[in-house]
Amino acid sequence: MKTWLLRCALGSLALSAPALAQDEGDDPYAYPDDAPSYDAAESYDGIRPKVDQTDDFRRVSEQEGDDGEDDFETLSSLDDPNLGVAMEFISGALFLDSPRGRAADTRLGLGVRATWEYGRILDNESLREALWADLRWTYGGTSDGTEFLQGKTNIHYFTIAPAYELKLGKSDFGFFGQLGGGIAYQASSITIDTVETKVSGIKPLFQYGVGFRGRPRITSSGNLRLAFRVEAMGFRRGYHNDFFLGGSLGTAF
């Protein structure tokens, strides 16, 4: 009897072991060996298509505010805070038209001018430094005669002349053309022995010419610049056509 009971107990234990092992837990979860790695950038690109940033800038520049004015403001004045003002001293050869029909009298021409780059007030990047104007004074004189009879003539040219400059890329140099007007003040004197007779007058003046202009920076920081020009300029006063060939040197701010 005892042997039979022992055999039944051992048989029950043998059958219950696999069942208990099955009930205690399932097989471990099998992860695939080639699971794709998660890339946040690729996942984002897959959800939202790429947008060209130039489209955003274009929309901002074309967007109008409630008052009907463009909300997009240029920052050229911050990139280059120069005042656009220059002062230069002028020197060169002045060819005075002879009233007697002979070759022009070559004399030293001197002067000074102030330049204002008025294109800066137009809020246009292409015209910012291309448009400017000069307020100019140029002087020249001539004399002729003998010890007994002498004649002297001094001519002062006062002009206001706007100009348009073609910049050489984004450099501080360029070629320009200029047209303007003003007055020519002429003072003449004739001396016979010790008696002097003076005659003076004013005539309208037309100025025209071309040249090369430069405004390089003097220091890496700051607004001080070196201003210079090489020019060929004509002065038409009445029926006389004087001609100036020279240059100028000064500073710009």
PDB file of N, CA, C and O in Angstrom, residues 2-38:
ATOM      1  N   LYS A   2       1.881   1.205   0.890  1.00  0.00           N
ATOM      2  CA  LYS A   2       2.777   2.342   0.945  1.00  0.00           C
ATOM      3  C   LYS A   2       3.522   2.528  -0.353  1.00  0.00           C
ATOM      4  O   LYS A   2       3.761   3.636  -0.785  1.00  0.00           O
ATOM      5  N   THR A   3       3.881   1.423  -0.992  1.00  0.00           N
ATOM      6  CA  THR A   3       4.610   1.539  -2.272  1.00  0.00           C
ATOM      7  C   THR A   3       3.736   2.169  -3.331  1.00  0.00           C
ATOM      8  O   THR A   3       4.172   2.999  -4.137  1.00  0.00           O
ATOM      9  N   TRP A   4       2.440   1.816  -3.316  1.00  0.00           N
ATOM     10  CA  TRP A   4       1.515   2.369  -4.324  1.00  0.00           C
ATOM     11  C   TRP A   4       1.322   3.864  -4.112  1.00  0.00           C
ATOM     12  O   TRP A   4       1.283   4.642  -5.049  1.00  0.00           O
ATOM     13  N   LEU A   5       1.202   4.268  -2.851  1.00  0.00           N
ATOM     14  CA  LEU A   5       1.038   5.696  -2.574  1.00  0.00           C
ATOM     15  C   LEU A   5       2.279   6.488  -2.966  1.00  0.00           C
ATOM     16  O   LEU A   5       2.193   7.607  -3.461  1.00  0.00           O
ATOM     17  N   LEU A   6       3.450   5.896  -2.728  1.00  0.00           N
ATOM     18  CA  LEU A   6       4.694   6.601  -3.090  1.00  0.00           C
ATOM     19  C   LEU A   6       4.794   6.792  -4.589  1.00  0.00           C
ATOM     20  O   LEU A   6       5.188   7.840  -5.084  1.00  0.00           O
ATOM     21  N   ARG A   7       4.394   5.769  -5.335  1.00  0.00           N
ATOM     22  CA  ARG A   7       4.445   5.884  -6.799  1.00  0.00           C
ATOM     23  C   ARG A   7       3.457   6.935  -7.296  1.00  0.00           C
ATOM     24  O   ARG A   7       3.732   7.690  -8.237  1.00  0.00           O
ATOM     25  N   CYS A   8       2.294   7.016  -6.705  1.00  0.00           N
ATOM     26  CA  CYS A   8       1.305   8.041  -7.124  1.00  0.00           C
ATOM     27  C   CYS A   8       1.820   9.440  -6.846  1.00  0.00           C
ATOM     28  O   CYS A   8       1.636  10.371  -7.647  1.00  0.00           O
ATOM     29  N   ALA A   9       2.474   9.617  -5.674  1.00  0.00           N
ATOM     30  CA  ALA A   9       2.995  10.946  -5.333  1.00  0.00           C
ATOM     31  C   ALA A   9       4.089  11.382  -6.299  1.00  0.00           C
ATOM     32  O   ALA A   9       4.136  12.511  -6.758  1.00  0.00           O
ATOM     33  N   LEU A  10       4.987  10.450  -6.613  1.00  0.00           N
ATOM     34  CA  LEU A  10       6.064  10.802  -7.544  1.00  0.00           C
ATOM     35  C   LEU A  10       5.518  11.107  -8.918  1.00  0.00           C
ATOM     36  O   LEU A  10       5.975  12.003  -9.627  1.00  0.00           O
ATOM     37  N   GLY A  11       4.473  10.359  -9.360  1.00  0.00           N
ATOM     38  CA  GLY A  11       3.881  10.626 -10.672  1.00  0.00           C
ATOM     39  C   GLY A  11       3.220  11.982 -10.721  1.00  0.00           C
ATOM     40  O   GLY A  11       3.282  12.704 -11.722  1.00  0.00           O
ATOM     41  N   SER A  12       2.568  12.382  -9.619  1.00  0.00           N
ATOM     42  CA  SER A  12       1.923  13.711  -9.593  1.00  0.00           C
ATOM     43  C   SER A  12       2.946  14.822  -9.668  1.00  0.00           C
ATOM     44  O   SER A  12       2.752  15.842 -10.341  1.00  0.00           O
ATOM     45  N   LEU A  13       4.065  14.632  -8.947  1.00  0.00           N
ATOM     46  CA  LEU A  13       5.116  15.666  -9.013  1.00  0.00           C
ATOM     47  C   LEU A  13       5.704  15.797 -10.406  1.00  0.00           C
ATOM     48  O   LEU A  13       6.007  16.888 -10.891  1.00  0.00           O
ATOM     49  N   ALA A  14       5.872  14.698 -11.100  1.00  0.00           N
ATOM     50  CA  ALA A  14       6.451  14.733 -12.451  1.00  0.00           C
ATOM     51  C   ALA A  14       5.545  15.447 -13.431  1.00  0.00           C
ATOM     52  O   ALA A  14       5.983  16.137 -14.345  1.00  0.00           O
ATOM     53  N   LEU A  15       4.226  15.281 -13.280  1.00  0.00           N
ATOM     54  CA  LEU A  15       3.280  15.919 -14.204  1.00  0.00           C
ATOM     55  C   LEU A  15       3.049  17.373 -13.865  1.00  0.00           C
ATOM     56  O   LEU A  15       2.755  18.207 -14.736  1.00  0.00           O
ATOM     57  N   SER A  16       3.172  17.748 -12.592  1.00  0.00           N
ATOM     58  CA  SER A  16       2.898  19.136 -12.203  1.00  0.00           C
ATOM     59  C   SER A  16       4.069  20.062 -12.479  1.00  0.00           C
ATOM     60  O   SER A  16       3.904  21.263 -12.612  1.00  0.00           O
ATOM     61  N   ALA A  17       5.301  19.580 -12.610  1.00  0.00           N
ATOM     62  CA  ALA A  17       6.469  20.462 -12.834  1.00  0.00           C
ATOM     63  C   ALA A  17       6.392  21.237 -14.122  1.00  0.00           C
ATOM     64  O   ALA A  17       6.590  22.448 -14.163  1.00  0.00           O
ATOM     65  N   PRO A  18       6.033  20.538 -15.310  1.00  0.00           N
ATOM     66  CA  PRO A  18       5.924  21.345 -16.538  1.00  0.00           C
ATOM     67  C   PRO A  18       4.811  22.350 -16.484  1.00  0.00           C
ATOM     68  O   PRO A  18       4.906  23.456 -17.008  1.00  0.00           O
ATOM     69  N   ALA A  19       3.697  22.023 -15.819  1.00  0.00           N
ATOM     70  CA  ALA A  19       2.572  22.954 -15.751  1.00  0.00           C
ATOM     71  C   ALA A  19       2.928  24.173 -14.933  1.00  0.00           C
ATOM     72  O   ALA A  19       2.587  25.298 -15.277  1.00  0.00           O
ATOM     73  N   LEU A  20       3.634  23.932 -13.786  1.00  0.00           N
ATOM     74  CA  LEU A  20       4.045  25.081 -12.972  1.00  0.00           C
ATOM     75  C   LEU A  20       5.019  25.979 -13.699  1.00  0.00           C
ATOM     76  O   LEU A  20       4.967  27.205 -13.609  1.00  0.00           O
ATOM     77  N   ALA A  21       5.923  25.394 -14.433  1.00  0.00           N
ATOM     78  CA  ALA A  21       6.877  26.209 -15.198  1.00  0.00           C
ATOM     79  C   ALA A  21       6.174  27.021 -16.247  1.00  0.00           C
ATOM     80  O   ALA A  21       6.535  28.156 -16.535  1.00  0.00           O
ATOM     81  N   GLN A  22       5.085  26.454 -16.838  1.00  0.00           N
ATOM     82  CA  GLN A  22       4.325  27.170 -17.866  1.00  0.00           C
ATOM     83  C   GLN A  22       3.577  28.331 -17.249  1.00  0.00           C
ATOM     84  O   GLN A  22       3.419  29.372 -17.829  1.00  0.00           O
ATOM     85  N   ASP A  23       3.040  28.098 -16.018  1.00  0.00           N
ATOM     86  CA  ASP A  23       2.217  29.126 -15.398  1.00  0.00           C
ATOM     87  C   ASP A  23       3.045  30.250 -14.800  1.00  0.00           C
ATOM     88  O   ASP A  23       2.565  31.369 -14.645  1.00  0.00           O
ATOM     89  N   GLU A  24       4.257  29.943 -14.361  1.00  0.00           N
ATOM     90  CA  GLU A  24       5.054  30.965 -13.679  1.00  0.00           C
ATOM     91  C   GLU A  24       5.441  32.111 -14.602  1.00  0.00           C
ATOM     92  O   GLU A  24       5.616  33.233 -14.184  1.00  0.00           O
ATOM     93  N   GLY A  25       5.580  31.938 -15.900  1.00  0.00           N
ATOM     94  CA  GLY A  25       5.945  33.047 -16.787  1.00  0.00           C
ATOM     95  C   GLY A  25       5.990  32.628 -18.221  1.00  0.00           C
ATOM     96  O   GLY A  25       6.200  31.455 -18.516  1.00  0.00           O
ATOM     97  N   ASP A  26       5.768  33.538 -19.112  1.00  0.00           N
ATOM     98  CA  ASP A  26       5.829  33.269 -20.545  1.00  0.00           C
ATOM     99  C   ASP A  26       7.258  33.361 -21.017  1.00  0.00           C
ATOM    100  O   ASP A  26       8.152  33.816 -20.303  1.00  0.00           O
ATOM    101  N   ASP A  27       7.452  32.937 -22.245  1.00  0.00           N
ATOM    102  CA  ASP A  27       8.786  33.073 -22.840  1.00  0.00           C
ATOM    103  C   ASP A  27       9.173  34.551 -22.931  1.00  0.00           C
ATOM    104  O   ASP A  27       8.318  35.429 -23.150  1.00  0.00           O
ATOM    105  N   PRO A  28      10.477  34.939 -22.811  1.00  0.00           N
ATOM    106  CA  PRO A  28      10.910  36.355 -22.915  1.00  0.00           C
ATOM    107  C   PRO A  28      10.587  36.926 -24.293  1.00  0.00           C
ATOM    108  O   PRO A  28      10.640  36.231 -25.297  1.00  0.00           O
ATOM    109  N   TYR A  29      10.287  38.261 -24.289  1.00  0.00           N
ATOM    110  CA  TYR A  29       9.902  38.917 -25.553  1.00  0.00           C
ATOM    111  C   TYR A  29      11.110  38.983 -26.478  1.00  0.00           C
ATOM    112  O   TYR A  29      12.193  39.404 -26.065  1.00  0.00           O
ATOM    113  N   ALA A  30      10.891  38.529 -27.668  1.00  0.00           N
ATOM    114  CA  ALA A  30      11.999  38.495 -28.644  1.00  0.00           C
ATOM    115  C   ALA A  30      12.022  39.805 -29.414  1.00  0.00           C
ATOM    116  O   ALA A  30      11.069  40.136 -30.123  1.00  0.00           O
ATOM    117  N   TYR A  31      13.115  40.583 -29.242  1.00  0.00           N
ATOM    118  CA  TYR A  31      13.290  41.842 -29.997  1.00  0.00           C
ATOM    119  C   TYR A  31      13.961  41.527 -31.325  1.00  0.00           C
ATOM    120  O   TYR A  31      14.901  40.752 -31.391  1.00  0.00           O
ATOM    121  N   PRO A  32      13.520  42.153 -32.387  1.00  0.00           N
ATOM    122  CA  PRO A  32      14.177  41.895 -33.681  1.00  0.00           C
ATOM    123  C   PRO A  32      15.601  42.424 -33.677  1.00  0.00           C
ATOM    124  O   PRO A  32      15.893  43.449 -33.071  1.00  0.00           O
ATOM    125  N   ASP A  33      16.479  41.683 -34.369  1.00  0.00           N
ATOM    126  CA  ASP A  33      17.883  42.077 -34.398  1.00  0.00           C
ATOM    127  C   ASP A  33      18.117  43.348 -35.211  1.00  0.00           C
ATOM    128  O   ASP A  33      19.027  44.116 -34.933  1.00  0.00           O
ATOM    129  N   ASP A  34      17.285  43.571 -36.238  1.00  0.00           N
ATOM    130  CA  ASP A  34      17.506  44.720 -37.136  1.00  0.00           C
ATOM    131  C   ASP A  34      16.464  45.804 -36.902  1.00  0.00           C
ATOM    132  O   ASP A  34      15.828  46.330 -37.827  1.00  0.00           O
ATOM    133  N   ALA A  35      16.212  46.157 -35.652  1.00  0.00           N
ATOM    134  CA  ALA A  35      15.230  47.209 -35.368  1.00  0.00           C
ATOM    135  C   ALA A  35      15.777  48.559 -35.819  1.00  0.00           C
ATOM    136  O   ALA A  35      16.931  48.888 -35.521  1.00  0.00           O
ATOM    137  N   PRO A  36      15.009  49.366 -36.535  1.00  0.00           N
ATOM    138  CA  PRO A  36      15.514  50.671 -37.012  1.00  0.00           C
ATOM    139  C   PRO A  36      15.714  51.631 -35.858  1.00  0.00           C
ATOM    140  O   PRO A  36      14.913  51.665 -34.920  1.00  0.00           O
ATOM    141  N   SER A  37      16.807  52.389 -35.911  1.00  0.00           N
ATOM    142  CA  SER A  37      17.087  53.394 -34.888  1.00  0.00           C
ATOM    143  C   SER A  37      16.241  54.631 -35.133  1.00  0.00           C
ATOM    144  O   SER A  37      15.950  54.986 -36.266  1.00  0.00           O
ATOM    145  N   TYR A  38      15.881  55.285 -34.069  1.00  0.00           N
ATOM    146  CA  TYR A  38      15.015  56.466 -34.162  1.00  0.00           C
ATOM    147  C   TYR A  38      15.865  57.713 -34.365  1.00  0.00           C
ATOM    148  O   TYR A  38      16.752  58.008 -33.587  1.00  0.00           O
TER     149      TYR A  38
END
